[in-house]
Structures are given as structure tokens and as C-alpha cells.
Coordinates of N, CA and C in Angstrom, one line a residue:
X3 N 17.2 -30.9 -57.0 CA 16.1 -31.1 -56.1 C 15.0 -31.8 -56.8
X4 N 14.2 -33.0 -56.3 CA 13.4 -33.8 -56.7 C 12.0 -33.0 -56.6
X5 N 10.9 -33.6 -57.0 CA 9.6 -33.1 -57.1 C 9.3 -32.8 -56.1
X6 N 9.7 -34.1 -55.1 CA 8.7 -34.3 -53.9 C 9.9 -33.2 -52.9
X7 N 11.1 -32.7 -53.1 CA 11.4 -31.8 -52.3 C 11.0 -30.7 -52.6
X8 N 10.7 -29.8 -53.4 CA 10.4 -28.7 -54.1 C 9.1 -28.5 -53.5
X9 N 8.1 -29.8 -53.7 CA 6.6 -29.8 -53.2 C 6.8 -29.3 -51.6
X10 N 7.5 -29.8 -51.0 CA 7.9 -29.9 -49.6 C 8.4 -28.6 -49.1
X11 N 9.1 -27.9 -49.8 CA 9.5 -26.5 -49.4 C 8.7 -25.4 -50.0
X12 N 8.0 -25.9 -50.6 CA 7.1 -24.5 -51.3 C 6.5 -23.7 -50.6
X13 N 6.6 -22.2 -50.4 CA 5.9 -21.3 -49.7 C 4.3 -21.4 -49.4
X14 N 3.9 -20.9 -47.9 CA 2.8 -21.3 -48.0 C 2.2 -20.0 -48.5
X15 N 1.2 -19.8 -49.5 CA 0.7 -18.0 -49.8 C 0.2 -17.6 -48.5
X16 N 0.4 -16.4 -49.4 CA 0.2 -15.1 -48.1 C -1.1 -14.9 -47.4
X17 N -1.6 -15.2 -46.6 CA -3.1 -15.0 -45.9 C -3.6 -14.0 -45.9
X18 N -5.1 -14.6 -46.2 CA -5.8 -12.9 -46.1 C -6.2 -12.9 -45.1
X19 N -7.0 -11.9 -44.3 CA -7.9 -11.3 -43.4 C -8.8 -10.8 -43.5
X20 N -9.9 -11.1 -43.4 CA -11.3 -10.5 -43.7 C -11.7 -9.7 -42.4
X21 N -12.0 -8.4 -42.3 CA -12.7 -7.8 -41.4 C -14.1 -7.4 -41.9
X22 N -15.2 -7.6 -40.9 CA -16.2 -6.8 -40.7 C -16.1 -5.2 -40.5
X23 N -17.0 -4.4 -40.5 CA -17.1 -3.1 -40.6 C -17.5 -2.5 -39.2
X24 N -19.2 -2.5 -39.5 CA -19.8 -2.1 -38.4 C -19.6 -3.3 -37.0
X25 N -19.6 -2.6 -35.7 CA -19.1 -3.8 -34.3 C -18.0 -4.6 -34.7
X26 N -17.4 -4.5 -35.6 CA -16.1 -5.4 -35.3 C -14.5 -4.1 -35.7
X27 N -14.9 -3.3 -37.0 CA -13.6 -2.5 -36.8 C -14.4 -1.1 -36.4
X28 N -15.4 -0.7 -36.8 CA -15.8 0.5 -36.2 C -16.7 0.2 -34.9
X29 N -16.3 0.7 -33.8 CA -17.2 0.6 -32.7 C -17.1 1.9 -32.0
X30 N -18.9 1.6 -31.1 CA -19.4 2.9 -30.3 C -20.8 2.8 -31.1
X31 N -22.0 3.1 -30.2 CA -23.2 3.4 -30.8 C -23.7 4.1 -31.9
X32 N -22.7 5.2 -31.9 CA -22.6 6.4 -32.6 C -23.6 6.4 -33.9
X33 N -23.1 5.3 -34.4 CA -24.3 5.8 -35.9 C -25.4 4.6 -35.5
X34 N -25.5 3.6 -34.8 CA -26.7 3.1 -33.9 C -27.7 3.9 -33.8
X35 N -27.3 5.0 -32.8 CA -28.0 5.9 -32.0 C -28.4 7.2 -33.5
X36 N -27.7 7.5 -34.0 CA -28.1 8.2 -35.7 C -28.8 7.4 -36.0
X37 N -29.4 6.6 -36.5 CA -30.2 5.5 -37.1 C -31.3 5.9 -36.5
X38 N -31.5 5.8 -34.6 CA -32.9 5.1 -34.2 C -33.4 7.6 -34.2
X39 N -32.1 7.8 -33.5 CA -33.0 9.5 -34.2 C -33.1 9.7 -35.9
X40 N -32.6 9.5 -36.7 CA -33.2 9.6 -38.0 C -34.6 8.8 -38.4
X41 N -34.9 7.5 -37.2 CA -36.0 7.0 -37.5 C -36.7 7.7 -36.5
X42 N -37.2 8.4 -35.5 CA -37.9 9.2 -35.1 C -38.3 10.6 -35.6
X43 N -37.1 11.0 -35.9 CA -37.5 12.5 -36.7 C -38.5 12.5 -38.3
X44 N -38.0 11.4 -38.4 CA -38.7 11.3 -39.8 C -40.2 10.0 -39.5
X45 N -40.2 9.5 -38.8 CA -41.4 8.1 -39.1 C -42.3 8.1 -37.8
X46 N -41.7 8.3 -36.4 CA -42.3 8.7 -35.4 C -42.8 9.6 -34.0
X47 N -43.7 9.7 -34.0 CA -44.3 10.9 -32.9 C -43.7 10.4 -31.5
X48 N -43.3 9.6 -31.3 CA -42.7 9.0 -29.7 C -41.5 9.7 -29.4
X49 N -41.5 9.9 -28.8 CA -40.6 10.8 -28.1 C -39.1 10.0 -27.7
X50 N -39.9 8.8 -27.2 CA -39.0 8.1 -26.4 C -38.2 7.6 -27.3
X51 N -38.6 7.0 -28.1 CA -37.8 5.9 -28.8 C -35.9 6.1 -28.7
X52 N -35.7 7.2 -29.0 CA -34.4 6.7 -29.0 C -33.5 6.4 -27.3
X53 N -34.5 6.9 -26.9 CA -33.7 6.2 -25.2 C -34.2 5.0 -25.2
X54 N -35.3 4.7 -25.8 CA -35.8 3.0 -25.7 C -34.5 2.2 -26.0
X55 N -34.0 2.6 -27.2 CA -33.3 1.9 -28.1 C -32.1 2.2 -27.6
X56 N -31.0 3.6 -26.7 CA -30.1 3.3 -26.2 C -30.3 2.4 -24.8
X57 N -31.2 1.7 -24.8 CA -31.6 0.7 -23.0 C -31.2 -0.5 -23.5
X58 N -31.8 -0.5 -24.7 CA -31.7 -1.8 -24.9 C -29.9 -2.5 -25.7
X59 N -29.8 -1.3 -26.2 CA -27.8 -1.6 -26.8 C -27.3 -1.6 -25.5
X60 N -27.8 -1.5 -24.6 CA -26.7 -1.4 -23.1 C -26.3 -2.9 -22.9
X61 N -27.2 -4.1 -23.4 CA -27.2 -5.6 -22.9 C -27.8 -5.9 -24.2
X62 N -26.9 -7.2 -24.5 CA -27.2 -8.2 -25.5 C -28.4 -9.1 -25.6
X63 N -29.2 -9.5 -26.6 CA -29.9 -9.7 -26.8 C -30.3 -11.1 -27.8
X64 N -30.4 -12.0 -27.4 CA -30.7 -13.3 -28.1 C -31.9 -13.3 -29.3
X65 N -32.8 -12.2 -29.7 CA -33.7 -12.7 -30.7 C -33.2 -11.2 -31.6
X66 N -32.0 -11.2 -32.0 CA -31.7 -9.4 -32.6 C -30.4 -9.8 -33.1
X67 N -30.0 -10.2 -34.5 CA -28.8 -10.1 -35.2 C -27.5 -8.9 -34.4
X68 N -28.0 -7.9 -34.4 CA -27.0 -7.0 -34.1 C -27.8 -6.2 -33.5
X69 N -27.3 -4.7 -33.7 CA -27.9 -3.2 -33.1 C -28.7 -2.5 -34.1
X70 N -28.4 -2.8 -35.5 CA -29.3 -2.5 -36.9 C -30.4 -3.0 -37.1
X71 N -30.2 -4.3 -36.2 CA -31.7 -5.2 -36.6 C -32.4 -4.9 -34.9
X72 N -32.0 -5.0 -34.3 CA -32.7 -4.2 -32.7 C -33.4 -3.0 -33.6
X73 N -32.7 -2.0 -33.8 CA -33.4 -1.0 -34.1 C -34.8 -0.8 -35.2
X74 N -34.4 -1.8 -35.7 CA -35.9 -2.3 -36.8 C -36.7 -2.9 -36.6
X75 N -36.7 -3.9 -35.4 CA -37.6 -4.5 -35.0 C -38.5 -3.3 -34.0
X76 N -37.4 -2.7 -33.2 CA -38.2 -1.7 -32.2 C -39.2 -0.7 -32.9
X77 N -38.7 -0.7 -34.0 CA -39.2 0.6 -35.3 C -40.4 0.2 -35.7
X78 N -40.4 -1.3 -36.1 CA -41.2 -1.9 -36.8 C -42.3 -2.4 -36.0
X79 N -42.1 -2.5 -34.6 CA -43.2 -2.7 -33.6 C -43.8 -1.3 -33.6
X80 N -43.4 -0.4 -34.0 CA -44.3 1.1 -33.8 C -44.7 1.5 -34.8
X81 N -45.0 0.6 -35.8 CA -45.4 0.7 -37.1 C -45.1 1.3 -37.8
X82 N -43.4 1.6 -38.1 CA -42.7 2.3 -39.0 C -42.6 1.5 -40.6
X83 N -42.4 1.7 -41.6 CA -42.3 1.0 -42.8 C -41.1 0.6 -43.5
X84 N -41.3 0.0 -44.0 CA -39.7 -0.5 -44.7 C -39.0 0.4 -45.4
X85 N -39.4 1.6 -45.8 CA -39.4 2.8 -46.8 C -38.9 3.9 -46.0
X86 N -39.5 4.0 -44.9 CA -39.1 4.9 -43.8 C -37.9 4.4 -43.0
X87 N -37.7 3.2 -42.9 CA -36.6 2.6 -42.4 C -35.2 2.7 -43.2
X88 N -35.5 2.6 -44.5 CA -34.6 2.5 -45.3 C -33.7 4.2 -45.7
X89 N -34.9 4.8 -45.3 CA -34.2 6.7 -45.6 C -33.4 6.9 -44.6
X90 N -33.9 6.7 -43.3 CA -33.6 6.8 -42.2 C -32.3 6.1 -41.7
X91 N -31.9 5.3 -42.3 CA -31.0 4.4 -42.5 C -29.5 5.3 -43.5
X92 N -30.3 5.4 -44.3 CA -29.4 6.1 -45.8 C -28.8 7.4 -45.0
X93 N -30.0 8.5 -43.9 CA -29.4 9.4 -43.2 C -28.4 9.7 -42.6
X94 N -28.5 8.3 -41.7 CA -27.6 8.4 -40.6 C -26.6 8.1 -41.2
X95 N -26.1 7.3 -42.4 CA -25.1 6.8 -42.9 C -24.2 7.7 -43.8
X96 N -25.1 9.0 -43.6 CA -24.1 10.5 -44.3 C -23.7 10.8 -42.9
X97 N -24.3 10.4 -41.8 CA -23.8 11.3 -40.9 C -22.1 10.8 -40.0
X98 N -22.1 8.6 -41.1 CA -20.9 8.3 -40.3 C -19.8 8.8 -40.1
X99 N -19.0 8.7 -38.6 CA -17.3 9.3 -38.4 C -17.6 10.6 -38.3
X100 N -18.6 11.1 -37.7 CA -19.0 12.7 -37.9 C -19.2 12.8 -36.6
X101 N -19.8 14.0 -35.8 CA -19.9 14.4 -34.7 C -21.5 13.4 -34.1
X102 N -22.5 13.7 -35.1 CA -24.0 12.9 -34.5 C -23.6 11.4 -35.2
X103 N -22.5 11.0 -35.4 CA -22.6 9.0 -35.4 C -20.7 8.8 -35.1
X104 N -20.4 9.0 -33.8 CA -18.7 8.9 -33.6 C -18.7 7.1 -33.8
X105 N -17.3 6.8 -34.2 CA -17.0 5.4 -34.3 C -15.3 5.7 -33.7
X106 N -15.2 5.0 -33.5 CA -13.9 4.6 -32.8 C -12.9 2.7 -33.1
X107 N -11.9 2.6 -33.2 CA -11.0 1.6 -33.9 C -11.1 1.1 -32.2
X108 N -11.0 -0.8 -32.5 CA -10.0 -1.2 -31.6 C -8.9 -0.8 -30.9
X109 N -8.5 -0.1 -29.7 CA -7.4 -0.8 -29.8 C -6.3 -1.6 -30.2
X110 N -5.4 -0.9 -30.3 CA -4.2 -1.9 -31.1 C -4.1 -2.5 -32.2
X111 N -5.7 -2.0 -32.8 CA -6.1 -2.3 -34.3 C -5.1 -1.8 -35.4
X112 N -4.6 -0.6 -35.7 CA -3.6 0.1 -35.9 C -2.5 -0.5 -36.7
X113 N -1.8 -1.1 -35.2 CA -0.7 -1.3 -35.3 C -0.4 -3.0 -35.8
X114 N -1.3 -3.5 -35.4 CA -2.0 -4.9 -35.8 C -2.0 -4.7 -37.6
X115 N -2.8 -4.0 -38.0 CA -2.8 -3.9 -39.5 C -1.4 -3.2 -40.1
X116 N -0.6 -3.0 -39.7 CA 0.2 -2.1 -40.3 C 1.5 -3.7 -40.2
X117 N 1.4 -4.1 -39.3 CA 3.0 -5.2 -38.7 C 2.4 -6.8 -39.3
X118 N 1.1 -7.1 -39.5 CA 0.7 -7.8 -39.9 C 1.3 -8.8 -41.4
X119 N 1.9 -9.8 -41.6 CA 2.3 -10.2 -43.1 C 0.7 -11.5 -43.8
X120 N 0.0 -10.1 -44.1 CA -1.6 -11.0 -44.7 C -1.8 -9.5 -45.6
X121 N -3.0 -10.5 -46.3 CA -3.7 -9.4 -47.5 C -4.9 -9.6 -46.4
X122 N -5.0 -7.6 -46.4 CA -6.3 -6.7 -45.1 C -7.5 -6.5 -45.9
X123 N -8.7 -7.3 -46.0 CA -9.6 -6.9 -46.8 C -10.7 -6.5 -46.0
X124 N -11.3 -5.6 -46.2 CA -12.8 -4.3 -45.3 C -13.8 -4.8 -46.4
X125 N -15.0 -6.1 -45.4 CA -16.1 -6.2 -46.4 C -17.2 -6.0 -45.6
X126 N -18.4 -4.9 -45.6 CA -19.1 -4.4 -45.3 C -20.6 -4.7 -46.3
X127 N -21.4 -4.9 -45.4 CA -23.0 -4.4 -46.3 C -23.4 -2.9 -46.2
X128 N -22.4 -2.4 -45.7 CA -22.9 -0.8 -45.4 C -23.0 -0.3 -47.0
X129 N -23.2 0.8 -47.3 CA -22.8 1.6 -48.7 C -21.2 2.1 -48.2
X130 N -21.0 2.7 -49.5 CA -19.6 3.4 -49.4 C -19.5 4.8 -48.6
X131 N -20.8 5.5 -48.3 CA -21.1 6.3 -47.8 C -20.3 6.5 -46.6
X132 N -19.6 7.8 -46.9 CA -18.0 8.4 -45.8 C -18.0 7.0 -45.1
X133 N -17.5 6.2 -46.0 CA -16.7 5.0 -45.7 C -15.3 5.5 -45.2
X134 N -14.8 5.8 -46.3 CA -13.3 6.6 -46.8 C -13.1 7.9 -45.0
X135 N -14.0 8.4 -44.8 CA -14.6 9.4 -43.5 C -14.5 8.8 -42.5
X136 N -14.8 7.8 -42.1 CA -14.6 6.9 -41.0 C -13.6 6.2 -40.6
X137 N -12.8 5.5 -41.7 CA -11.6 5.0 -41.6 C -10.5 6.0 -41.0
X138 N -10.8 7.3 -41.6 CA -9.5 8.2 -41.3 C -10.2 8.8 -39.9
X139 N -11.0 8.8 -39.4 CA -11.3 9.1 -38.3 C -10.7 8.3 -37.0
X140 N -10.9 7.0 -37.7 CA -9.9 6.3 -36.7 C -8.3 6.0 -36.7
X141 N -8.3 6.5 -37.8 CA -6.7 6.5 -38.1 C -6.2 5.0 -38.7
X142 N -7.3 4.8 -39.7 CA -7.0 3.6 -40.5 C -6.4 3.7 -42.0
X143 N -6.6 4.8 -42.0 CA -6.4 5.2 -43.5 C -5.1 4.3 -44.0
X144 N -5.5 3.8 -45.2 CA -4.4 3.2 -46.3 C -4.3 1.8 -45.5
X145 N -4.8 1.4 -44.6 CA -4.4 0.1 -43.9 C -5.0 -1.2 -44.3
X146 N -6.1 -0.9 -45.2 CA -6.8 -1.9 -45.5 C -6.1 -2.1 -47.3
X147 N -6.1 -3.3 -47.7 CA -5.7 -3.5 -49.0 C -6.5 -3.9 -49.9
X148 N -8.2 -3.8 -49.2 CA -9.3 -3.6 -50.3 C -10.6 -3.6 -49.2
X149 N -10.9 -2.7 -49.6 CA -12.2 -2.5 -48.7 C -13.5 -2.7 -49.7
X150 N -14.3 -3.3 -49.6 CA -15.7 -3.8 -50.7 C -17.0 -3.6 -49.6
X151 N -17.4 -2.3 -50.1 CA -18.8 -2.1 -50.1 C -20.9 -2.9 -50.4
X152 N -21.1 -2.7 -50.0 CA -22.6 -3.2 -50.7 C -22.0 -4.7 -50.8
X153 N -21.9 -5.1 -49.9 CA -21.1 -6.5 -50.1 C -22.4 -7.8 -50.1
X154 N -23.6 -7.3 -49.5 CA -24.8 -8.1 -49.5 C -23.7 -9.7 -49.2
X155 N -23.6 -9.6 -48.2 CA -22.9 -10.7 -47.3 C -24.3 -11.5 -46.6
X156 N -24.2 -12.5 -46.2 CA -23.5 -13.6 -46.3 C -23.2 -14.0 -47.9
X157 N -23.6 -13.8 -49.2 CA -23.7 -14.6 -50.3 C -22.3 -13.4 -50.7
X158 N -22.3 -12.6 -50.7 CA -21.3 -11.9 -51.2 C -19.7 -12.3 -50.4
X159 N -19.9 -12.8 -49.2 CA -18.6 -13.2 -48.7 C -18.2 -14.4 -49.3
X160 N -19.1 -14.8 -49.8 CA -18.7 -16.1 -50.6 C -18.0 -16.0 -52.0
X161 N -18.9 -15.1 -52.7 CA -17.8 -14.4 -53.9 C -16.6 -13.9 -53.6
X162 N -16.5 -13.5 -52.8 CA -15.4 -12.7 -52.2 C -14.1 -14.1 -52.1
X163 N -14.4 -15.3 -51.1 CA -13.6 -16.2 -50.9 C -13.6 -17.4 -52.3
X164 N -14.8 -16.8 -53.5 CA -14.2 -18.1 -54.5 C -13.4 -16.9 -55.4
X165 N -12.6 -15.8 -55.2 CA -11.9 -15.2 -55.8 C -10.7 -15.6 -55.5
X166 N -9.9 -16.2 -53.7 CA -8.9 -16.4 -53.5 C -8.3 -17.5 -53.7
X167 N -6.6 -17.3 -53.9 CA -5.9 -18.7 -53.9 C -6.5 -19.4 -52.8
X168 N -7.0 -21.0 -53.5 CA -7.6 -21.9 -52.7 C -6.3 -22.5 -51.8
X169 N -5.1 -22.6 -52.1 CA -4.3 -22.6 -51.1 C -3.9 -21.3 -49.7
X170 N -4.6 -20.6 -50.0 CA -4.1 -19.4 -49.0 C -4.9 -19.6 -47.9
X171 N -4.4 -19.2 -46.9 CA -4.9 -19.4 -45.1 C -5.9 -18.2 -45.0
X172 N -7.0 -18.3 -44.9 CA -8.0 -17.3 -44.4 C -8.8 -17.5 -43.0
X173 N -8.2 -16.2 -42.2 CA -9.3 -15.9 -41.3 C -10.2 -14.7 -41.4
X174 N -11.7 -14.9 -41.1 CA -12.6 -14.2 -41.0 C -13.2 -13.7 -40.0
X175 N -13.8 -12.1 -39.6 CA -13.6 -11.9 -38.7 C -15.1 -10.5 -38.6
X176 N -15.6 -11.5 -37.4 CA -16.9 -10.2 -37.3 C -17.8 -10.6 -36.0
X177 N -19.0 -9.5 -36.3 CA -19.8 -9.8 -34.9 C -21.2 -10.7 -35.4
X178 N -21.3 -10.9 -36.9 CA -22.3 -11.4 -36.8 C -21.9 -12.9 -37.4
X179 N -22.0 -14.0 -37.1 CA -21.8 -15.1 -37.6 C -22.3 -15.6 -38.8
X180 N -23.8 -15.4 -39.4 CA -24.1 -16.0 -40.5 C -23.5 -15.4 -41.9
X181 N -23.6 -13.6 -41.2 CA -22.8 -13.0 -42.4 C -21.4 -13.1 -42.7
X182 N -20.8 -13.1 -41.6 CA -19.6 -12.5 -41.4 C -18.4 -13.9 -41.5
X183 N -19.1 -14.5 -40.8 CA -18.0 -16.1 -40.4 C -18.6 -17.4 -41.1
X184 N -19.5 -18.0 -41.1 CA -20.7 -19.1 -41.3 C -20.1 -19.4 -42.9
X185 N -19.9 -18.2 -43.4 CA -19.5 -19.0 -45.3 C -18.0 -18.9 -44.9
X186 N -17.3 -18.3 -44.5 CA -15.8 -19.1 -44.4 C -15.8 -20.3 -43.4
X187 N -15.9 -20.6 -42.4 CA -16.2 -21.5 -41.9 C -16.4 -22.9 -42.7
X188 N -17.6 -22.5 -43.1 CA -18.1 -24.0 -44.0 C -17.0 -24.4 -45.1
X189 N -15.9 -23.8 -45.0 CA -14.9 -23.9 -46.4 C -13.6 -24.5 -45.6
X190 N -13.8 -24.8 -44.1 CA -12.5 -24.6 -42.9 C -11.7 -24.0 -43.0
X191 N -11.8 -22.3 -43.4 CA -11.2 -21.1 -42.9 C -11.0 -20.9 -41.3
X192 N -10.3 -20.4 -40.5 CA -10.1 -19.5 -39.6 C -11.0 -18.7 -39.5
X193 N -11.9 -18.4 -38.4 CA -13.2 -17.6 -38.1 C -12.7 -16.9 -36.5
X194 N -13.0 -15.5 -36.1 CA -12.8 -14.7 -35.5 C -14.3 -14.2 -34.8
X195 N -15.0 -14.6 -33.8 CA -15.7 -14.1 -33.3 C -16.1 -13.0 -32.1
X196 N -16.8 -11.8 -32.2 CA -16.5 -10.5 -31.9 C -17.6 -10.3 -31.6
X197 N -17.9 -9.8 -30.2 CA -19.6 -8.8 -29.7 C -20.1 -10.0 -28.6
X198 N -21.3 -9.0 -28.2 CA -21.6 -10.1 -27.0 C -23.4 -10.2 -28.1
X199 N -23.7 -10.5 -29.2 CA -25.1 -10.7 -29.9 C -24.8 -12.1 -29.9
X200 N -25.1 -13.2 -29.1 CA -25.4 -14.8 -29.3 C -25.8 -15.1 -30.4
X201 N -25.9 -16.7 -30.7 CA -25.6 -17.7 -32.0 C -25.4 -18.3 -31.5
X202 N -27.0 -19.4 -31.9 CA -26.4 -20.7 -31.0 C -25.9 -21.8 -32.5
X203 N -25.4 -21.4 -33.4 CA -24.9 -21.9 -34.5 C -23.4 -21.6 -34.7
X204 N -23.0 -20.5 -33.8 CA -21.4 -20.5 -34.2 C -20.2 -21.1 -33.1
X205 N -19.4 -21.7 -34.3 CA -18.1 -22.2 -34.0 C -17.1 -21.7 -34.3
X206 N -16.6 -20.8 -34.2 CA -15.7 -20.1 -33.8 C -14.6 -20.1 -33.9
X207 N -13.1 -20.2 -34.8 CA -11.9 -20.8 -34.2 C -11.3 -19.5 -32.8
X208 N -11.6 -18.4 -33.1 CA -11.6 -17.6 -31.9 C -12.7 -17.1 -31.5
X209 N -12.8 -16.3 -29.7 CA -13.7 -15.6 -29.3 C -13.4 -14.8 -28.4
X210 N -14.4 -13.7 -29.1 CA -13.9 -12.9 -27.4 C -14.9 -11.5 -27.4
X211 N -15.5 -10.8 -26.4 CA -16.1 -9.6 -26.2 C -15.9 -8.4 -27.4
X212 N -14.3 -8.5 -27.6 CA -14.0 -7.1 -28.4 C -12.8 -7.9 -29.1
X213 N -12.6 -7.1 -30.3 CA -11.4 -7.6 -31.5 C -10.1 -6.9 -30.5
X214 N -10.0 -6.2 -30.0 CA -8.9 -6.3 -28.8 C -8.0 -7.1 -27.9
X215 N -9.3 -7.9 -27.9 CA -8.5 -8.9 -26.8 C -8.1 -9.9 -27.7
X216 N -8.4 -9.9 -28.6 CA -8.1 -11.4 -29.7 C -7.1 -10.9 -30.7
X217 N -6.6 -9.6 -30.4 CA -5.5 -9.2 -31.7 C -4.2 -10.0 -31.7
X218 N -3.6 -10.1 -30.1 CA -2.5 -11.5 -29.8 C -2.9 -12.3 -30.4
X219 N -3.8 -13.1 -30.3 CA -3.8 -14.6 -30.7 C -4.0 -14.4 -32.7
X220 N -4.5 -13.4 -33.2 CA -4.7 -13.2 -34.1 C -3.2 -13.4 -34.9
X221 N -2.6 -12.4 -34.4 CA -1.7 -12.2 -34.9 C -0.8 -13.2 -34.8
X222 N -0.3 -14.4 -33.7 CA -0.2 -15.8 -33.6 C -0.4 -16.6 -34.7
X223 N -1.7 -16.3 -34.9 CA -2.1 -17.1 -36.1 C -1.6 -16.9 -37.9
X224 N -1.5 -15.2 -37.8 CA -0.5 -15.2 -39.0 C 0.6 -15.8 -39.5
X225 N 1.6 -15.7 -38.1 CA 2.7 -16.0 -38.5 C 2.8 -17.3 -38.3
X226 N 2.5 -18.3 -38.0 CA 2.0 -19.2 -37.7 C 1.7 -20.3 -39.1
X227 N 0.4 -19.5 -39.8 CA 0.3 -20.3 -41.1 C 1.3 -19.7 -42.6
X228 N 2.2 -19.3 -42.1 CA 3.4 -19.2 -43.4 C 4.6 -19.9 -43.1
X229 N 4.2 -21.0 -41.9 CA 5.3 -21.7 -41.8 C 5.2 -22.9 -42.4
X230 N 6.3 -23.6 -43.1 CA 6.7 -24.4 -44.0 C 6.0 -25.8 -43.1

């Protein structure tokens, strides 16, 4: 067999998958709602706030990254501090996969990561904090083939993608676009977009309300790029 046939049949590498953490594999208010009561108990006299803050996660919101930065802004209009934000924060994040912050898996998430032929990577800005606790709450355990913590994403997802074979097929996959999608993108990765928080900057090669509805086409797309 000649060069140019060998070149021609060569395997394409195995694709990875990048998931997001919080709103895209773990979902439910749960540690949302832990967050805005750990920032009440600890930083403010208002009573209300945490019903403020479950009104406003009911409907999406165009000047608010996600439900983490809602809650800081609302925090921070009531003159909470960045110190008090940050404990309050740290709290609720002992309390994930626990009874006061439930999270719950996609749908068909599961079974999607188990039948799937890609490398599963979990890259989070959360801490590691009952990381390992939450996964098995949803019945993810062992399904991920590297989960990376403190990932200070968007710049860390970029580390993350100048580690892989530059021939390998990558899709990325989350709710927030600059962190999550925006640096694979710019590289013409496969991007997966998830949540109803707007971005009038993202392009998307998919979209949809919840990682549920997009796990078909997802999975399409695996088998799809290891074809010759």
C-alpha cells in the first residue's frame, strides 16, 4: 500500500467530549437556592431575598451569565461584599447532592455516557467540593474519564484543548457560552449549547433548552466523525 493510501485509510482519533458541570450535567436550583440562603444567613437582614432570587430563576434573563451571577448581582445590590459572597458560596458548595442543594442528571444522560465511543471529560470552575457526592447522586459515577476541577474556564478550557490530539474531533458542551463553548469554537470544534441565559455572541453547532433534547443529535455526531 502506497503513502497516499495509508494516509487515506487512517483512523480518525477518538473524540472527546467536554461537559459543563453546573446547568448543563447537574440540574435543579438546588445549590442555586443554597447559595442565595447561605448569602442571607450570613450577609443579610432581608428576609426576602431568597424568594427574590427563586422569582427570578423561574425566567431567563439577558443581563446575568447564569443563576451564580443573578445571585450576586441581587446580593450585591443589597450591599453584600465579595468576602461574604465568597463564604457563602464555599457553604453551599459543602452542601452539593445533599438534601438543602438536590441536583439531578439529564435524562438519558446515563446511558448516553456509558454507549458513547469518545473520551468523557467533566470541566467545572466549581471546587472539587462533594464533586465525587454529586456525581453518584445522579448515578454518574465512573462515567466521566476525567473530571477537572477549579478549571477557571474560559482560559482554563483552553489549556485543557491545547493538551489534545490536534487531530481529534471535539465537541463542547454547556450553558454558558464564553466559558464553556467560545474557546472551542474559535479553534472549529463542535459546540453544544444548553439553558435558556441568552448570548447574543453564540454560534452554536447545536441548541436546545436542556442537554436532553440534544443527546440524539449528539450522539449522531460521534459516530459520525470516526468515519473514514
Amino acid at each position: 500500500m502506497d503513502d497516499a493510501s495509508r494516509q487515506e485509510f487512517s483512523p480518525v482519533p477518538r473524540p472527546t467530549i467536554i461537559f459543563d458541570f453546573d446547568g448543563t450535567v447537574a440540574l435543579g436550583d438546588g445549590p442555586l437556592l443554597a447559595y442565595a440562603r447561605a448569602v442571607a444567613e450570613s450577609a443579610l437582614p432581608d428576609a426576602g431575598f431568597v424568594d427574590a432570587v427563586a422569582l427570578s430563576l423561574r425566567g431567563p434573563r439577558a443581563d446575568v451569565v447564569d443563576g451564580y451571577d443573578l445571585i450576586r448581582r441581587e446580593a450585591l445590590a443589597r450591599g453584600v461584599g465579595d468576602d461574604d459572597l465568597a463564604a457563602a458560596y464555599a457553604l453551599s458548595r459543602a452542601q452539593l447532592g445533599g438534601p438543602a442543594a438536590l441536583v439531578e442528571a439529564p435524562r438519558g444522560l446515563a446511558a448516553f455516557l456509558r454507549d458513547v465511543d469518545a473520551d468523557r471529560v467533566l470541566v467545572t470552575n466549581a471546587p472539587a467540593t462533594r464533586l465525587d457526592e454529586a456525581l453518584a447522586a445522579m448515578g454518574l459515577t465512573g462515567l466521566f474519564d476525567r473530571v477537572v476541577s477549579d478549571a477557571a474556564k474560559p482560559h482554563g478550557l483552553e489549556r485543557l484543548l491545547d493538551e489534545l490530539d490536534p487531530a481529534a474531533p471535539v465537541l463542547s458542551i454547556g450553558d454558558v457560552w464564553r466559558n464553556d463553548l467560545a474557546p472551542a469554537h474559535a479553534r472549529g470544534h463542535a459546540t453544544a449549547f444548553v439553558g435558556g441565559y441568552a448570548d447574543a455572541d453564540a454560534m452554536p453547532t447545536f441548541r436546545a433548552p436542556t442537554l436532553e433534547e440534544l443527546l440524539p443529535a449528539l450522539a449522531e455526531w460521534a459516530a459520525s466523525v470516526r468515519l473514514p
